[in-house]
Coordinates of C-alpha atoms and ligand atoms in Angstrom, one line a residue:
M251 CA 161.3 219.5 -99.8
I252 CA 158.5 219.0 -97.3
A253 CA 160.4 217.9 -93.6
N254 CA 159.5 214.6 -93.0
S255 CA 159.3 215.2 -89.5
T256 CA 158.2 217.4 -87.1
D257 CA 160.0 216.0 -83.8
I258 CA 163.5 217.9 -82.9
N259 CA 165.5 216.1 -80.3
N260 CA 167.9 217.5 -81.5
I261 CA 169.8 221.5 -81.6
C262 CA 173.3 222.9 -82.8
C263 CA 174.1 226.3 -82.9
I264 CA 177.0 227.5 -84.4
G265 CA 178.6 231.0 -82.5
A266 CA 178.5 231.3 -78.3
G267 CA 178.4 234.7 -78.7
Y268 CA 175.1 237.7 -76.5
V269 CA 172.6 235.9 -79.0
G270 CA 173.4 231.8 -79.2
G271 CA 174.6 231.7 -75.4
P272 CA 171.5 233.3 -73.4
T273 CA 169.3 231.8 -77.0
M274 CA 170.2 228.3 -76.3
A275 CA 170.0 228.1 -73.3
V276 CA 166.4 229.0 -72.4
I277 CA 165.6 226.4 -75.5
A278 CA 167.3 223.8 -73.5
D279 CA 165.3 225.4 -70.0
R280 CA 162.6 225.0 -71.6
C281 CA 162.4 222.0 -73.4
P282 CA 164.7 218.9 -72.0
H283 CA 163.4 216.7 -74.3
I284 CA 166.1 218.6 -76.3
Q285 CA 169.7 218.6 -76.5
V286 CA 171.3 221.4 -77.2
N287 CA 174.8 221.5 -78.4
V288 CA 176.5 224.8 -78.7
V289 CA 179.8 225.1 -80.4
D290 CA 182.2 228.2 -81.7
L291 CA 185.7 228.4 -83.4
N292 CA 186.4 230.9 -79.8
D293 CA 188.5 227.8 -77.0
S294 CA 188.1 230.7 -74.5
R295 CA 184.1 231.9 -75.3
I296 CA 183.9 228.3 -75.1
A297 CA 186.0 228.3 -71.8
S298 CA 184.0 230.1 -70.2
W299 CA 180.6 229.6 -70.9
N300 CA 181.8 225.9 -69.4
Q301 CA 183.6 227.9 -66.2
S302 CA 181.8 225.9 -62.9
D303 CA 181.5 229.8 -61.9
L304 CA 178.6 231.4 -63.1
S305 CA 180.0 234.7 -62.2
K306 CA 182.8 234.0 -65.2
L307 CA 180.7 233.2 -68.4
P308 CA 182.0 235.4 -71.1
I309 CA 179.0 237.1 -71.1
Y310 CA 177.3 240.1 -68.1
E311 CA 173.2 239.3 -68.4
P312 CA 171.1 239.3 -65.6
G313 CA 169.7 236.0 -64.8
L314 CA 171.7 233.7 -67.3
D315 CA 173.7 232.3 -64.5
A316 CA 170.5 230.8 -63.6
V317 CA 169.5 229.5 -66.6
V318 CA 173.1 227.5 -67.6
S319 CA 172.9 226.1 -64.1
R320 CA 170.0 224.3 -64.5
A321 CA 170.4 222.5 -67.7
R322 CA 174.3 223.1 -68.6
G323 CA 175.8 219.6 -68.5
K324 CA 172.3 218.0 -68.7
N325 CA 170.8 219.5 -72.7
L326 CA 172.9 222.1 -72.4
H327 CA 176.7 221.3 -73.9
F328 CA 179.7 224.4 -75.0
S329 CA 181.6 222.6 -77.9
T330 CA 184.7 224.2 -80.4
N331 CA 183.6 220.4 -82.3
V332 CA 181.0 222.4 -85.1
N333 CA 181.6 218.6 -87.6
K334 CA 180.4 216.9 -84.6
A335 CA 177.6 218.9 -83.9
I336 CA 176.4 219.7 -86.6
S337 CA 176.5 215.9 -87.9
I338 CA 173.9 214.5 -85.1
A339 CA 172.0 217.5 -85.2
D340 CA 167.7 217.7 -87.1
M341 CA 168.7 221.7 -86.3
V342 CA 171.1 224.4 -86.6
F343 CA 171.3 227.5 -85.8
I344 CA 173.4 230.3 -87.6
S345 CA 173.9 232.7 -84.5
V346 CA 177.4 234.1 -85.9
N347 CA 178.3 237.5 -86.2
T348 CA 177.7 239.4 -88.8
P349 CA 178.9 242.3 -89.2
T350 CA 179.6 245.7 -91.1
K351 CA 182.4 245.6 -93.9
A352 CA 185.1 246.9 -93.8
K353 CA 186.0 247.1 -96.9
G354 CA 185.9 245.9 -100.4
L355 CA 181.8 246.1 -102.4
G356 CA 179.6 247.2 -99.9
S357 CA 182.9 249.0 -97.4
G358 CA 180.7 250.7 -94.6
Q359 CA 177.8 250.0 -95.3
A360 CA 177.1 246.5 -96.6
S361 CA 176.9 243.3 -93.5
D362 CA 179.9 241.3 -93.7
L363 CA 178.7 238.0 -94.6
R364 CA 181.7 235.4 -94.9
W365 CA 181.1 233.8 -91.3
V366 CA 177.9 232.9 -92.8
E367 CA 178.8 231.6 -95.3
A368 CA 181.6 229.4 -93.6
C369 CA 179.1 228.8 -90.8
A370 CA 176.9 227.0 -94.9
R371 CA 179.8 226.0 -96.2
Q372 CA 180.6 223.6 -92.4
V373 CA 176.8 222.6 -92.1
A374 CA 177.2 221.5 -96.5
E375 CA 179.9 218.9 -95.2
S376 CA 178.9 218.1 -91.9
A377 CA 175.2 217.3 -92.0
Q378 CA 173.6 214.3 -92.1
G379 CA 170.4 212.5 -93.0
H380 CA 167.9 215.7 -93.1
T381 CA 168.5 218.9 -91.7
I382 CA 166.9 222.0 -90.8
V383 CA 168.7 225.3 -91.3
V384 CA 167.4 228.4 -89.3
E385 CA 169.3 231.8 -89.7
K386 CA 168.6 233.7 -86.4
S387 CA 172.1 235.9 -86.9
T388 CA 170.2 239.2 -88.7
L389 CA 170.7 239.2 -92.6
P390 CA 170.4 240.9 -95.2
V391 CA 167.0 240.3 -96.8
R392 CA 167.3 237.4 -99.5
T393 CA 170.7 236.1 -97.5
A394 CA 168.9 232.7 -97.4
E395 CA 169.3 232.3 -100.7
T396 CA 173.3 232.8 -100.7
V397 CA 172.4 229.6 -98.2
Q398 CA 170.5 228.0 -99.9
A399 CA 172.8 227.6 -102.8
I400 CA 175.7 226.4 -100.7
L401 CA 173.3 223.7 -98.8
S402 CA 171.3 222.7 -102.4
A403 CA 175.1 221.7 -103.7
A404 CA 175.5 219.3 -100.9
Q405 CA 172.2 217.2 -101.7
N406 CA 171.9 214.0 -103.0
P407 CA 168.0 213.2 -102.0
G408 CA 168.1 210.1 -104.1
A409 CA 171.2 208.7 -102.8
T410 CA 170.7 205.1 -102.5
A411 CA 173.1 204.5 -99.6
G412 CA 173.1 205.7 -95.6
R413 CA 170.9 208.4 -95.4
P414 CA 169.7 211.5 -98.5
K415 CA 170.6 214.7 -97.4
T416 CA 168.1 217.3 -97.7
F417 CA 168.2 220.8 -96.1
V418 CA 165.2 223.5 -95.4
V419 CA 166.7 227.1 -94.6
L420 CA 163.8 228.8 -92.4
S421 CA 165.0 232.6 -91.2
N422 CA 164.4 233.5 -88.0
P423 CA 165.6 236.8 -86.2
E424 CA 166.5 237.3 -82.8
F425 CA 164.8 240.8 -80.9
L426 CA 165.7 240.0 -77.4
A427 CA 168.2 243.4 -75.9
E428 CA 171.0 243.2 -73.7
G429 CA 170.3 243.6 -69.9
T430 CA 167.1 242.0 -70.6
A431 CA 168.0 239.5 -72.7
I432 CA 166.4 236.3 -70.4
N433 CA 163.2 238.2 -69.9
D434 CA 163.0 239.2 -73.8
L435 CA 163.6 235.6 -74.3
E436 CA 161.7 233.8 -71.8
D437 CA 158.4 236.3 -72.2
P438 CA 158.6 237.2 -75.8
D439 CA 156.8 240.0 -77.6
R440 CA 156.4 237.9 -80.6
I441 CA 158.6 234.9 -82.1
L442 CA 158.6 235.5 -85.8
I443 CA 159.7 232.5 -88.5
G444 CA 159.5 232.4 -91.9
G445 CA 160.5 229.7 -94.6
E446 CA 158.1 228.0 -97.5
D447 CA 158.7 224.6 -96.2
S448 CA 154.9 224.3 -93.1
A449 CA 156.3 221.4 -92.1
S450 CA 159.7 222.8 -90.6
I451 CA 158.0 226.0 -89.6
E452 CA 155.9 224.0 -87.7
S453 CA 158.9 222.4 -86.1
L454 CA 160.4 225.5 -85.2
A455 CA 157.2 226.4 -83.7
S456 CA 156.8 223.1 -81.4
I457 CA 160.0 224.0 -79.6
Y458 CA 158.4 227.3 -79.1
K459 CA 155.2 226.8 -77.8
N460 CA 156.6 225.1 -75.2
W461 CA 156.6 228.4 -73.8
V462 CA 155.6 231.0 -75.6
P463 CA 151.7 231.6 -76.4
E464 CA 150.6 230.7 -79.8
N465 CA 149.4 233.7 -80.6
K466 CA 153.5 235.5 -80.1
I467 CA 154.4 233.2 -82.8
I468 CA 153.9 234.6 -86.3
R469 CA 154.7 232.8 -89.3
T470 CA 155.7 234.8 -93.1
N471 CA 157.8 234.3 -96.0
L472 CA 161.9 234.2 -96.0
W473 CA 161.4 237.9 -97.4
S474 CA 159.9 239.3 -95.2
S475 CA 161.3 237.6 -92.0
E476 CA 164.6 239.4 -93.3
L477 CA 163.8 242.4 -93.8
S478 CA 161.3 242.5 -90.8
K479 CA 163.9 242.3 -88.1
L480 CA 166.5 244.9 -90.1
T481 CA 163.1 247.5 -89.7
A482 CA 163.2 247.1 -85.8
N483 CA 166.5 247.5 -85.6
A484 CA 165.6 250.7 -87.6
F485 CA 162.7 251.6 -86.0
L486 CA 163.7 251.2 -82.6
A487 CA 167.4 253.6 -84.0
Q488 CA 165.1 256.5 -85.3
R489 CA 163.6 257.0 -82.3
I490 CA 166.0 257.7 -80.2
S491 CA 167.5 259.8 -83.6
S492 CA 164.4 262.2 -83.7
I493 CA 164.1 262.2 -79.6
N494 CA 168.2 263.7 -79.1
S495 CA 167.0 265.9 -82.4
V496 CA 165.1 267.2 -80.2
A497 CA 166.9 267.8 -76.7
A498 CA 169.4 270.1 -78.6
L499 CA 166.3 271.7 -79.2
C500 CA 164.8 271.4 -75.9
E501 CA 168.4 273.2 -74.1
V502 CA 168.2 276.0 -76.2
T503 CA 164.6 276.9 -76.0
G504 CA 164.4 276.1 -71.8
A505 CA 162.2 273.0 -72.7
D506 CA 163.4 269.7 -70.9
V507 CA 162.9 266.8 -72.5
R508 CA 161.7 264.0 -70.6
E509 CA 158.4 266.5 -70.1
V510 CA 158.3 266.2 -74.2
S511 CA 158.8 262.9 -73.7
M512 CA 156.3 262.1 -71.4
A513 CA 153.8 264.4 -73.6
I514 CA 154.4 263.2 -76.7
G515 CA 154.6 259.4 -75.4
A516 CA 150.6 259.8 -74.1
D517 CA 149.4 259.9 -77.1
S518 CA 148.9 256.1 -77.4
R519 CA 150.1 255.7 -81.3
I520 CA 153.6 257.3 -80.5
G521 CA 153.7 254.8 -77.1
T522 CA 156.1 256.1 -74.3
K523 CA 159.5 253.8 -74.7
F524 CA 162.2 254.2 -76.8
L525 CA 161.5 257.9 -76.0
N526 CA 165.0 258.9 -73.8
S527 CA 167.5 260.9 -74.6
G528 CA 170.8 260.0 -74.1
P529 CA 174.7 259.8 -75.8
G530 CA 173.2 258.1 -78.6
F531 CA 172.4 254.9 -79.8
G532 CA 175.2 252.5 -79.6
G533 CA 175.4 248.5 -79.5
S534 CA 176.6 246.0 -81.8
C535 CA 173.7 245.7 -84.1
F536 CA 171.5 249.9 -84.7
K537 CA 174.3 251.2 -86.6
K538 CA 175.3 248.2 -88.6
D539 CA 171.6 247.1 -89.8
I540 CA 170.5 250.8 -90.8
L541 CA 174.3 250.7 -92.8
N542 CA 172.8 247.3 -94.3
L543 CA 169.3 248.4 -95.0
V544 CA 171.1 252.4 -96.3
Y545 CA 173.3 249.5 -98.6
L546 CA 170.4 247.2 -99.9
A547 CA 167.9 250.4 -101.1
N548 CA 171.5 252.1 -102.8
Y549 CA 171.6 248.2 -104.8
F550 CA 167.4 248.9 -105.4
N551 CA 168.0 252.1 -106.5
L552 CA 166.4 253.5 -103.5
P553 CA 168.3 257.0 -102.9
E554 CA 165.5 258.4 -101.3
V555 CA 165.2 255.9 -98.9
A556 CA 168.4 255.1 -98.4
D557 CA 169.0 259.2 -97.3
Y558 CA 166.0 258.8 -94.9
W559 CA 167.9 255.9 -93.1
Q560 CA 170.8 257.2 -93.1
H561 CA 170.4 260.5 -91.7
V562 CA 169.1 258.2 -88.2
V563 CA 173.0 257.4 -87.8
T564 CA 174.7 261.1 -88.7
L565 CA 171.8 261.9 -85.9
N566 CA 173.9 259.7 -83.7
T567 CA 177.4 260.6 -84.5
W568 CA 176.7 264.0 -84.0
Q569 CA 175.5 263.8 -80.7
Q570 CA 178.2 261.3 -79.0
H571 CA 180.3 264.5 -81.2
R572 CA 178.3 267.9 -79.9
I573 CA 178.6 265.8 -76.1
S574 CA 182.1 265.3 -76.1
R575 CA 182.4 269.7 -77.8
L576 CA 179.7 271.2 -75.0
I577 CA 182.1 269.3 -72.4
V578 CA 185.6 271.3 -73.7
K579 CA 183.4 274.3 -74.1
T580 CA 181.7 274.6 -70.4
L581 CA 185.3 273.8 -69.1
F582 CA 187.0 277.2 -70.7
G583 CA 186.8 275.9 -73.5
T584 CA 189.8 273.3 -72.9
V585 CA 190.4 269.7 -71.2
T586 CA 194.9 269.9 -71.6
G587 CA 196.4 268.2 -68.6
K588 CA 192.7 268.7 -66.9
R589 CA 191.7 265.1 -64.9
I590 CA 187.9 264.2 -66.0
A591 CA 185.9 260.6 -64.5
I592 CA 183.9 259.5 -66.7
Y593 CA 180.7 257.1 -65.5
G594 CA 180.0 253.8 -67.0
F595 CA 181.2 253.0 -70.7
T596 CA 179.6 250.1 -71.1
F597 CA 176.5 251.0 -73.9
K598 CA 173.9 250.4 -72.3
A599 CA 173.5 249.9 -68.6
D600 CA 173.0 245.5 -67.4
T601 CA 176.0 244.2 -69.9
N602 CA 179.7 244.1 -70.4
D603 CA 179.3 244.8 -74.3
T604 CA 181.2 248.1 -75.0
R605 CA 180.6 247.7 -79.4
E606 CA 179.5 249.9 -80.7
A607 CA 178.9 252.6 -77.1
P608 CA 179.2 255.9 -77.6
S609 CA 181.3 256.3 -74.4
I610 CA 184.3 255.6 -77.0
N611 CA 184.4 258.0 -79.3
I612 CA 183.0 260.6 -76.3
A613 CA 186.4 259.2 -74.1
K614 CA 188.5 259.6 -77.9
D615 CA 186.9 263.3 -78.4
L616 CA 188.5 264.5 -75.6
L617 CA 191.8 262.5 -74.9
E618 CA 192.3 264.2 -77.9
E619 CA 191.7 267.6 -76.4
G620 CA 194.3 266.2 -74.1
A621 CA 192.4 265.1 -70.8
Q622 CA 193.1 262.5 -67.9
L623 CA 190.4 260.5 -67.7
A624 CA 189.4 258.5 -64.9
I625 CA 186.8 256.0 -66.2
F626 CA 184.9 253.7 -63.6
D627 CA 182.1 251.3 -65.3
P628 CA 180.9 248.3 -63.2
K629 CA 181.3 245.5 -65.7
A630 CA 183.1 247.2 -69.1
K631 CA 186.7 245.1 -69.1
I632 CA 190.3 247.0 -68.3
D633 CA 191.7 244.7 -71.6
Q634 CA 188.5 246.5 -72.9
I635 CA 188.0 249.6 -72.8
E636 CA 191.8 249.8 -74.2
I637 CA 191.3 248.1 -76.8
D638 CA 188.4 250.5 -77.7
L639 CA 190.6 253.6 -76.8
N640 CA 193.4 251.9 -78.2
L641 CA 195.5 253.5 -75.7
K642 CA 197.1 251.6 -72.5
A643 CA 195.2 252.4 -68.7
I644 CA 198.4 254.1 -67.0
S645 CA 198.9 252.4 -63.7
P646 CA 199.6 253.2 -60.7
P647 CA 196.7 255.3 -60.1
I648 CA 196.8 258.7 -62.1
H649 CA 197.6 260.7 -58.8
N650 CA 200.3 258.8 -58.2
N651 CA 202.0 258.9 -62.0
P652 CA 204.5 260.7 -62.9
R653 CA 202.6 260.2 -66.3
S654 CA 200.1 262.6 -65.3
K655 CA 202.8 265.6 -65.4
E656 CA 204.6 264.6 -68.2
A657 CA 201.6 264.2 -70.5
S658 CA 200.0 267.7 -69.1
I659 CA 203.1 269.8 -70.4
K660 CA 202.9 267.3 -74.0
G661 CA 199.0 268.0 -74.0
E662 CA 198.7 264.3 -74.3
G663 CA 195.3 262.2 -72.8
I664 CA 196.0 259.7 -71.2
W665 CA 193.6 256.8 -68.9
W666 CA 193.7 255.1 -66.1
A667 CA 190.7 252.9 -64.2
P668 CA 189.9 253.5 -60.7
K669 CA 187.4 250.6 -58.7
S670 CA 185.1 252.3 -57.5
A671 CA 182.7 255.8 -58.6
I672 CA 183.5 257.3 -55.5
E673 CA 188.1 256.9 -56.5
A674 CA 187.2 258.0 -60.1
A675 CA 186.3 262.0 -59.3
N676 CA 189.5 262.5 -57.2
G677 CA 190.5 265.9 -58.4
V678 CA 188.7 265.3 -61.1
D679 CA 187.6 268.7 -62.7
A680 CA 183.9 266.7 -64.0
I681 CA 182.5 264.1 -63.4
I682 CA 180.5 262.9 -67.6
I683 CA 177.8 260.2 -66.4
L684 CA 176.8 257.7 -70.1
T685 CA 175.6 254.7 -68.7
E686 CA 171.9 254.4 -67.0
W687 CA 173.3 252.6 -64.4
E688 CA 171.6 251.2 -61.3
E689 CA 175.4 253.2 -59.2
F690 CA 175.3 255.8 -60.9
K691 CA 171.4 256.7 -60.2
N692 CA 171.9 256.6 -56.3
I693 CA 176.3 258.0 -55.8
S694 CA 176.1 259.7 -52.8
W695 CA 176.7 263.1 -53.7
E696 CA 177.1 265.0 -51.3
E697 CA 180.1 262.4 -51.0
V698 CA 181.0 262.8 -53.9
A699 CA 181.3 266.4 -54.7
P700 CA 184.3 267.1 -51.5
K701 CA 186.2 264.7 -54.0
M702 CA 186.0 267.2 -56.7
R703 CA 188.0 269.9 -58.1
K704 CA 185.9 273.3 -57.8
P705 CA 184.0 275.0 -60.3
A706 CA 182.8 271.1 -60.5
W707 CA 180.9 270.1 -63.3
V708 CA 178.1 267.0 -63.3
F709 CA 176.7 266.5 -67.4
D710 CA 174.6 263.8 -67.5
S711 CA 174.1 262.0 -71.0
R712 CA 170.9 259.7 -70.0
G713 CA 169.4 262.4 -67.5
I714 CA 169.3 260.2 -64.4
V715 CA 170.3 262.1 -62.0
N716 CA 168.0 264.5 -59.4
P717 CA 169.2 268.3 -60.6
S718 CA 168.4 270.1 -56.4
I719 CA 170.8 267.1 -54.9
I720 CA 173.6 268.1 -57.9
K721 CA 173.1 271.7 -56.7
S722 CA 173.1 271.7 -53.0
A723 CA 176.5 269.7 -53.0
G724 CA 178.1 272.2 -54.3
L725 CA 178.2 271.2 -58.1
K726 CA 177.1 273.0 -61.7
L727 CA 174.7 270.8 -63.6
W728 CA 174.5 270.1 -68.0
R729 CA 171.4 268.1 -68.4
V730 CA 171.5 265.4 -72.0
G731 CA 167.7 268.4 -73.2
D732 CA 167.4 269.7 -70.5
G733 CA 167.1 274.4 -70.6
A734 CA 165.7 275.1 -68.3
L735 CA 168.6 273.9 -66.0
Ligands
NAD199 P1 178.9 237.8 -81.0 O1 180.1 238.1 -81.9 O2 179.0 237.7 -80.0 O3 179.0 236.1 -81.0 C1 178.4 236.0 -82.9 C2 180.2 233.9 -82.5 O4 180.0 233.4 -83.6 C3 181.5 234.3 -82.2 O5 182.0 233.8 -81.3 C4 182.2 233.9 -83.4 O6 183.7 233.4 -82.2 C5 181.7 232.3 -84.0 N1 181.3 232.4 -85.1 C6 181.5 232.9 -86.1 N2 181.6 232.2 -86.9 C7 181.4 231.2 -86.7 C8 181.9 229.8 -87.2 N3 182.3 229.5 -88.6 N4 181.4 228.5 -86.3 C9 181.8 228.6 -85.6 N5 181.3 229.8 -84.5 C10 182.0 231.4 -85.7 O7 177.4 238.2 -82.0 P2 175.9 238.4 -81.0 O8 176.0 239.6 -79.9 O9 175.3 237.3 -80.4 O10 175.3 238.2 -83.3 C11 175.1 237.2 -83.1 C12 174.3 237.4 -84.7 O11 173.4 238.0 -84.2 C13 174.7 238.6 -85.2 O12 173.5 239.2 -86.4 C14 173.4 240.1 -84.7 O13 173.6 241.7 -85.8 C15 172.4 239.7 -84.2 N6 171.7 240.1 -82.9 C16 172.5 240.5 -81.5 C17 171.7 241.0 -80.8 C18 172.7 241.2 -79.4 O14 171.9 241.7 -78.6 N7 173.7 241.3 -79.8 C19 170.4 240.4 -80.2 C20 169.4 240.4 -82.2 C21 170.4 239.6 -83.1
UGA200 C1 168.7 246.2 -80.2 C2 166.5 246.0 -80.1 O1 166.0 246.7 -79.1 C3 166.3 244.2 -79.9 O2 165.1 244.2 -80.5 C4 167.0 243.7 -81.3 O3 167.3 242.5 -80.9 C5 168.9 244.2 -80.4 O4 169.4 245.9 -81.2 C6 170.1 243.3 -81.7 O5 169.4 243.4 -82.7 O6 171.3 243.4 -81.8 P1 170.4 246.2 -77.8 O7 170.9 247.2 -78.9 O8 171.1 245.5 -76.7 O9 169.6 246.0 -77.7 O10 169.8 247.0 -76.9 P2 168.4 248.5 -76.1 O11 168.1 248.2 -75.1 O12 167.9 248.9 -78.1 O13 169.4 249.7 -77.1 C7 170.1 250.0 -78.0 C8 171.0 251.7 -77.5 O14 169.6 252.6 -77.4 C9 171.8 251.9 -75.9 O15 173.1 252.3 -76.4 C10 171.1 252.5 -75.6 O16 171.3 252.9 -74.2 C11 170.1 253.0 -76.3 N1 169.0 253.8 -76.0 C12 167.5 253.1 -75.8 C13 168.7 255.4 -76.5 O17 169.8 255.8 -76.2 N2 167.4 256.0 -76.1 C14 165.9 254.7 -75.7 O18 165.5 255.4 -74.6 C15 166.6 253.7 -75.6

């Protein structure tokens, strides 16, 4: 199929989530000549994108509010009218969720493609004329075949009445990281476009060329593009599991993982990025994308390849439980009825996203042991934490709440949401740092320490505190990968 035109005037993006929203906002901002309609089935998400108060956008992402405010209402529109937006589009981006399948064939590993398939069917039905369909979601290799099959069934290239309906499918995976999404979109390392139809590839490239240098735009075949996205995430996650495995070795040998990271990262073949040991990787994608790779490898009868990648995920889960176990051990073998503060719940700093956050497993382990948690995060919403922990927060605060005493007697875990990091420290035996928010790097330990019950501990799973400051505040310290403490 050869595209008739290389001019794109109207874009529809299906899915107004962490990828669709910021990506389309930047495209609209950089391409004032293109109308961009971002559509979603979720009314409340669309309503939040349309909020006049930019602090209430559904996603917290540094710099996003400024980009949205420049383009929204001019050439950037958010709506629930999916069919209308598809019908007027020259190009449709599919940017919907692709979580791991929860049941059926491939359950626990394969991607659940029901939302992608639903989009393909909706595009097949509502598109008019020639439409370029772009896979922006992360998809298993050869998904384009499915999308293409659904679209082909609706094509009528020889139609005599009206405009003939034709489609081309491209793959254009997104590499942004949450917390730095706007910078990643405005100044990407590369743009990857996979496809078979060169005119359509150039139509998409011409959008990016409005702000991305030509030498950063990589063209490949469809399957290489789909597989490169899964592989990029697997490689990044594999570095984290590698350094976390070394952190455990550091802790028992007297080495310091920060020094090891620095020493190995100085080798330009290894490089310095993605070598921070922590509580394990979180986020909506690393785990699901590796599991997807594991599924594909098994599907294509490559069990050794599947086992290799499976271990990256196994080590990650182990690291999370290793941390909760060592906290319990350090606190004299029991945390039942003990108050513990958790600093940070999101899976990384500068996002409000808690999907697959290591804090979820760590907090659940401690609640299971009967701990009373004061969970403070600058951006995570209380109702989201309740969903993640499958437990309602108690109110008023633990120290004024009779539930606290009752829970201690019964050995039940409870949690509450203090308004600040300082407030969270009241009466706790330990503070566990789980997210590397700037606020926690700069906290006054002089002010925090007197509020805690002694002996008091800081468990720094991100390696962000200065050990001498913690010690001079009279606190004991565990730092990830620090065998020299
Ligand atoms: P998300 O869950 O935040 O957003 C997806 C949106 O799609 C939801 O709002 C949902 O309501 C909407 N949706 C689903 N089916 C729909 C349909 N048929 N019609 C209209 N709307 C529909 O997901 P996300 O984090 O933006 O991720 C989207 C894709 O991008 C995934 O494949 C993910 O792997 C990939 N990705 C994510 C990131 C990231 O940082 N989050 C980065 C790169 C790639
Ligand atoms: C990641 C990739 O970095 C993006 O390129 C990709 O587009 C995206 O996944 C995706 O496909 O969803 P993201 O998950 O948003 O982005 O954030 P990262 O910065 O990669 O962090 C992921 C997790 O790894 C976080 O929990 C973070 O704390 C952890 N991490 C990261 C470490 O523990 N150590 C590091 O050195 C780096």
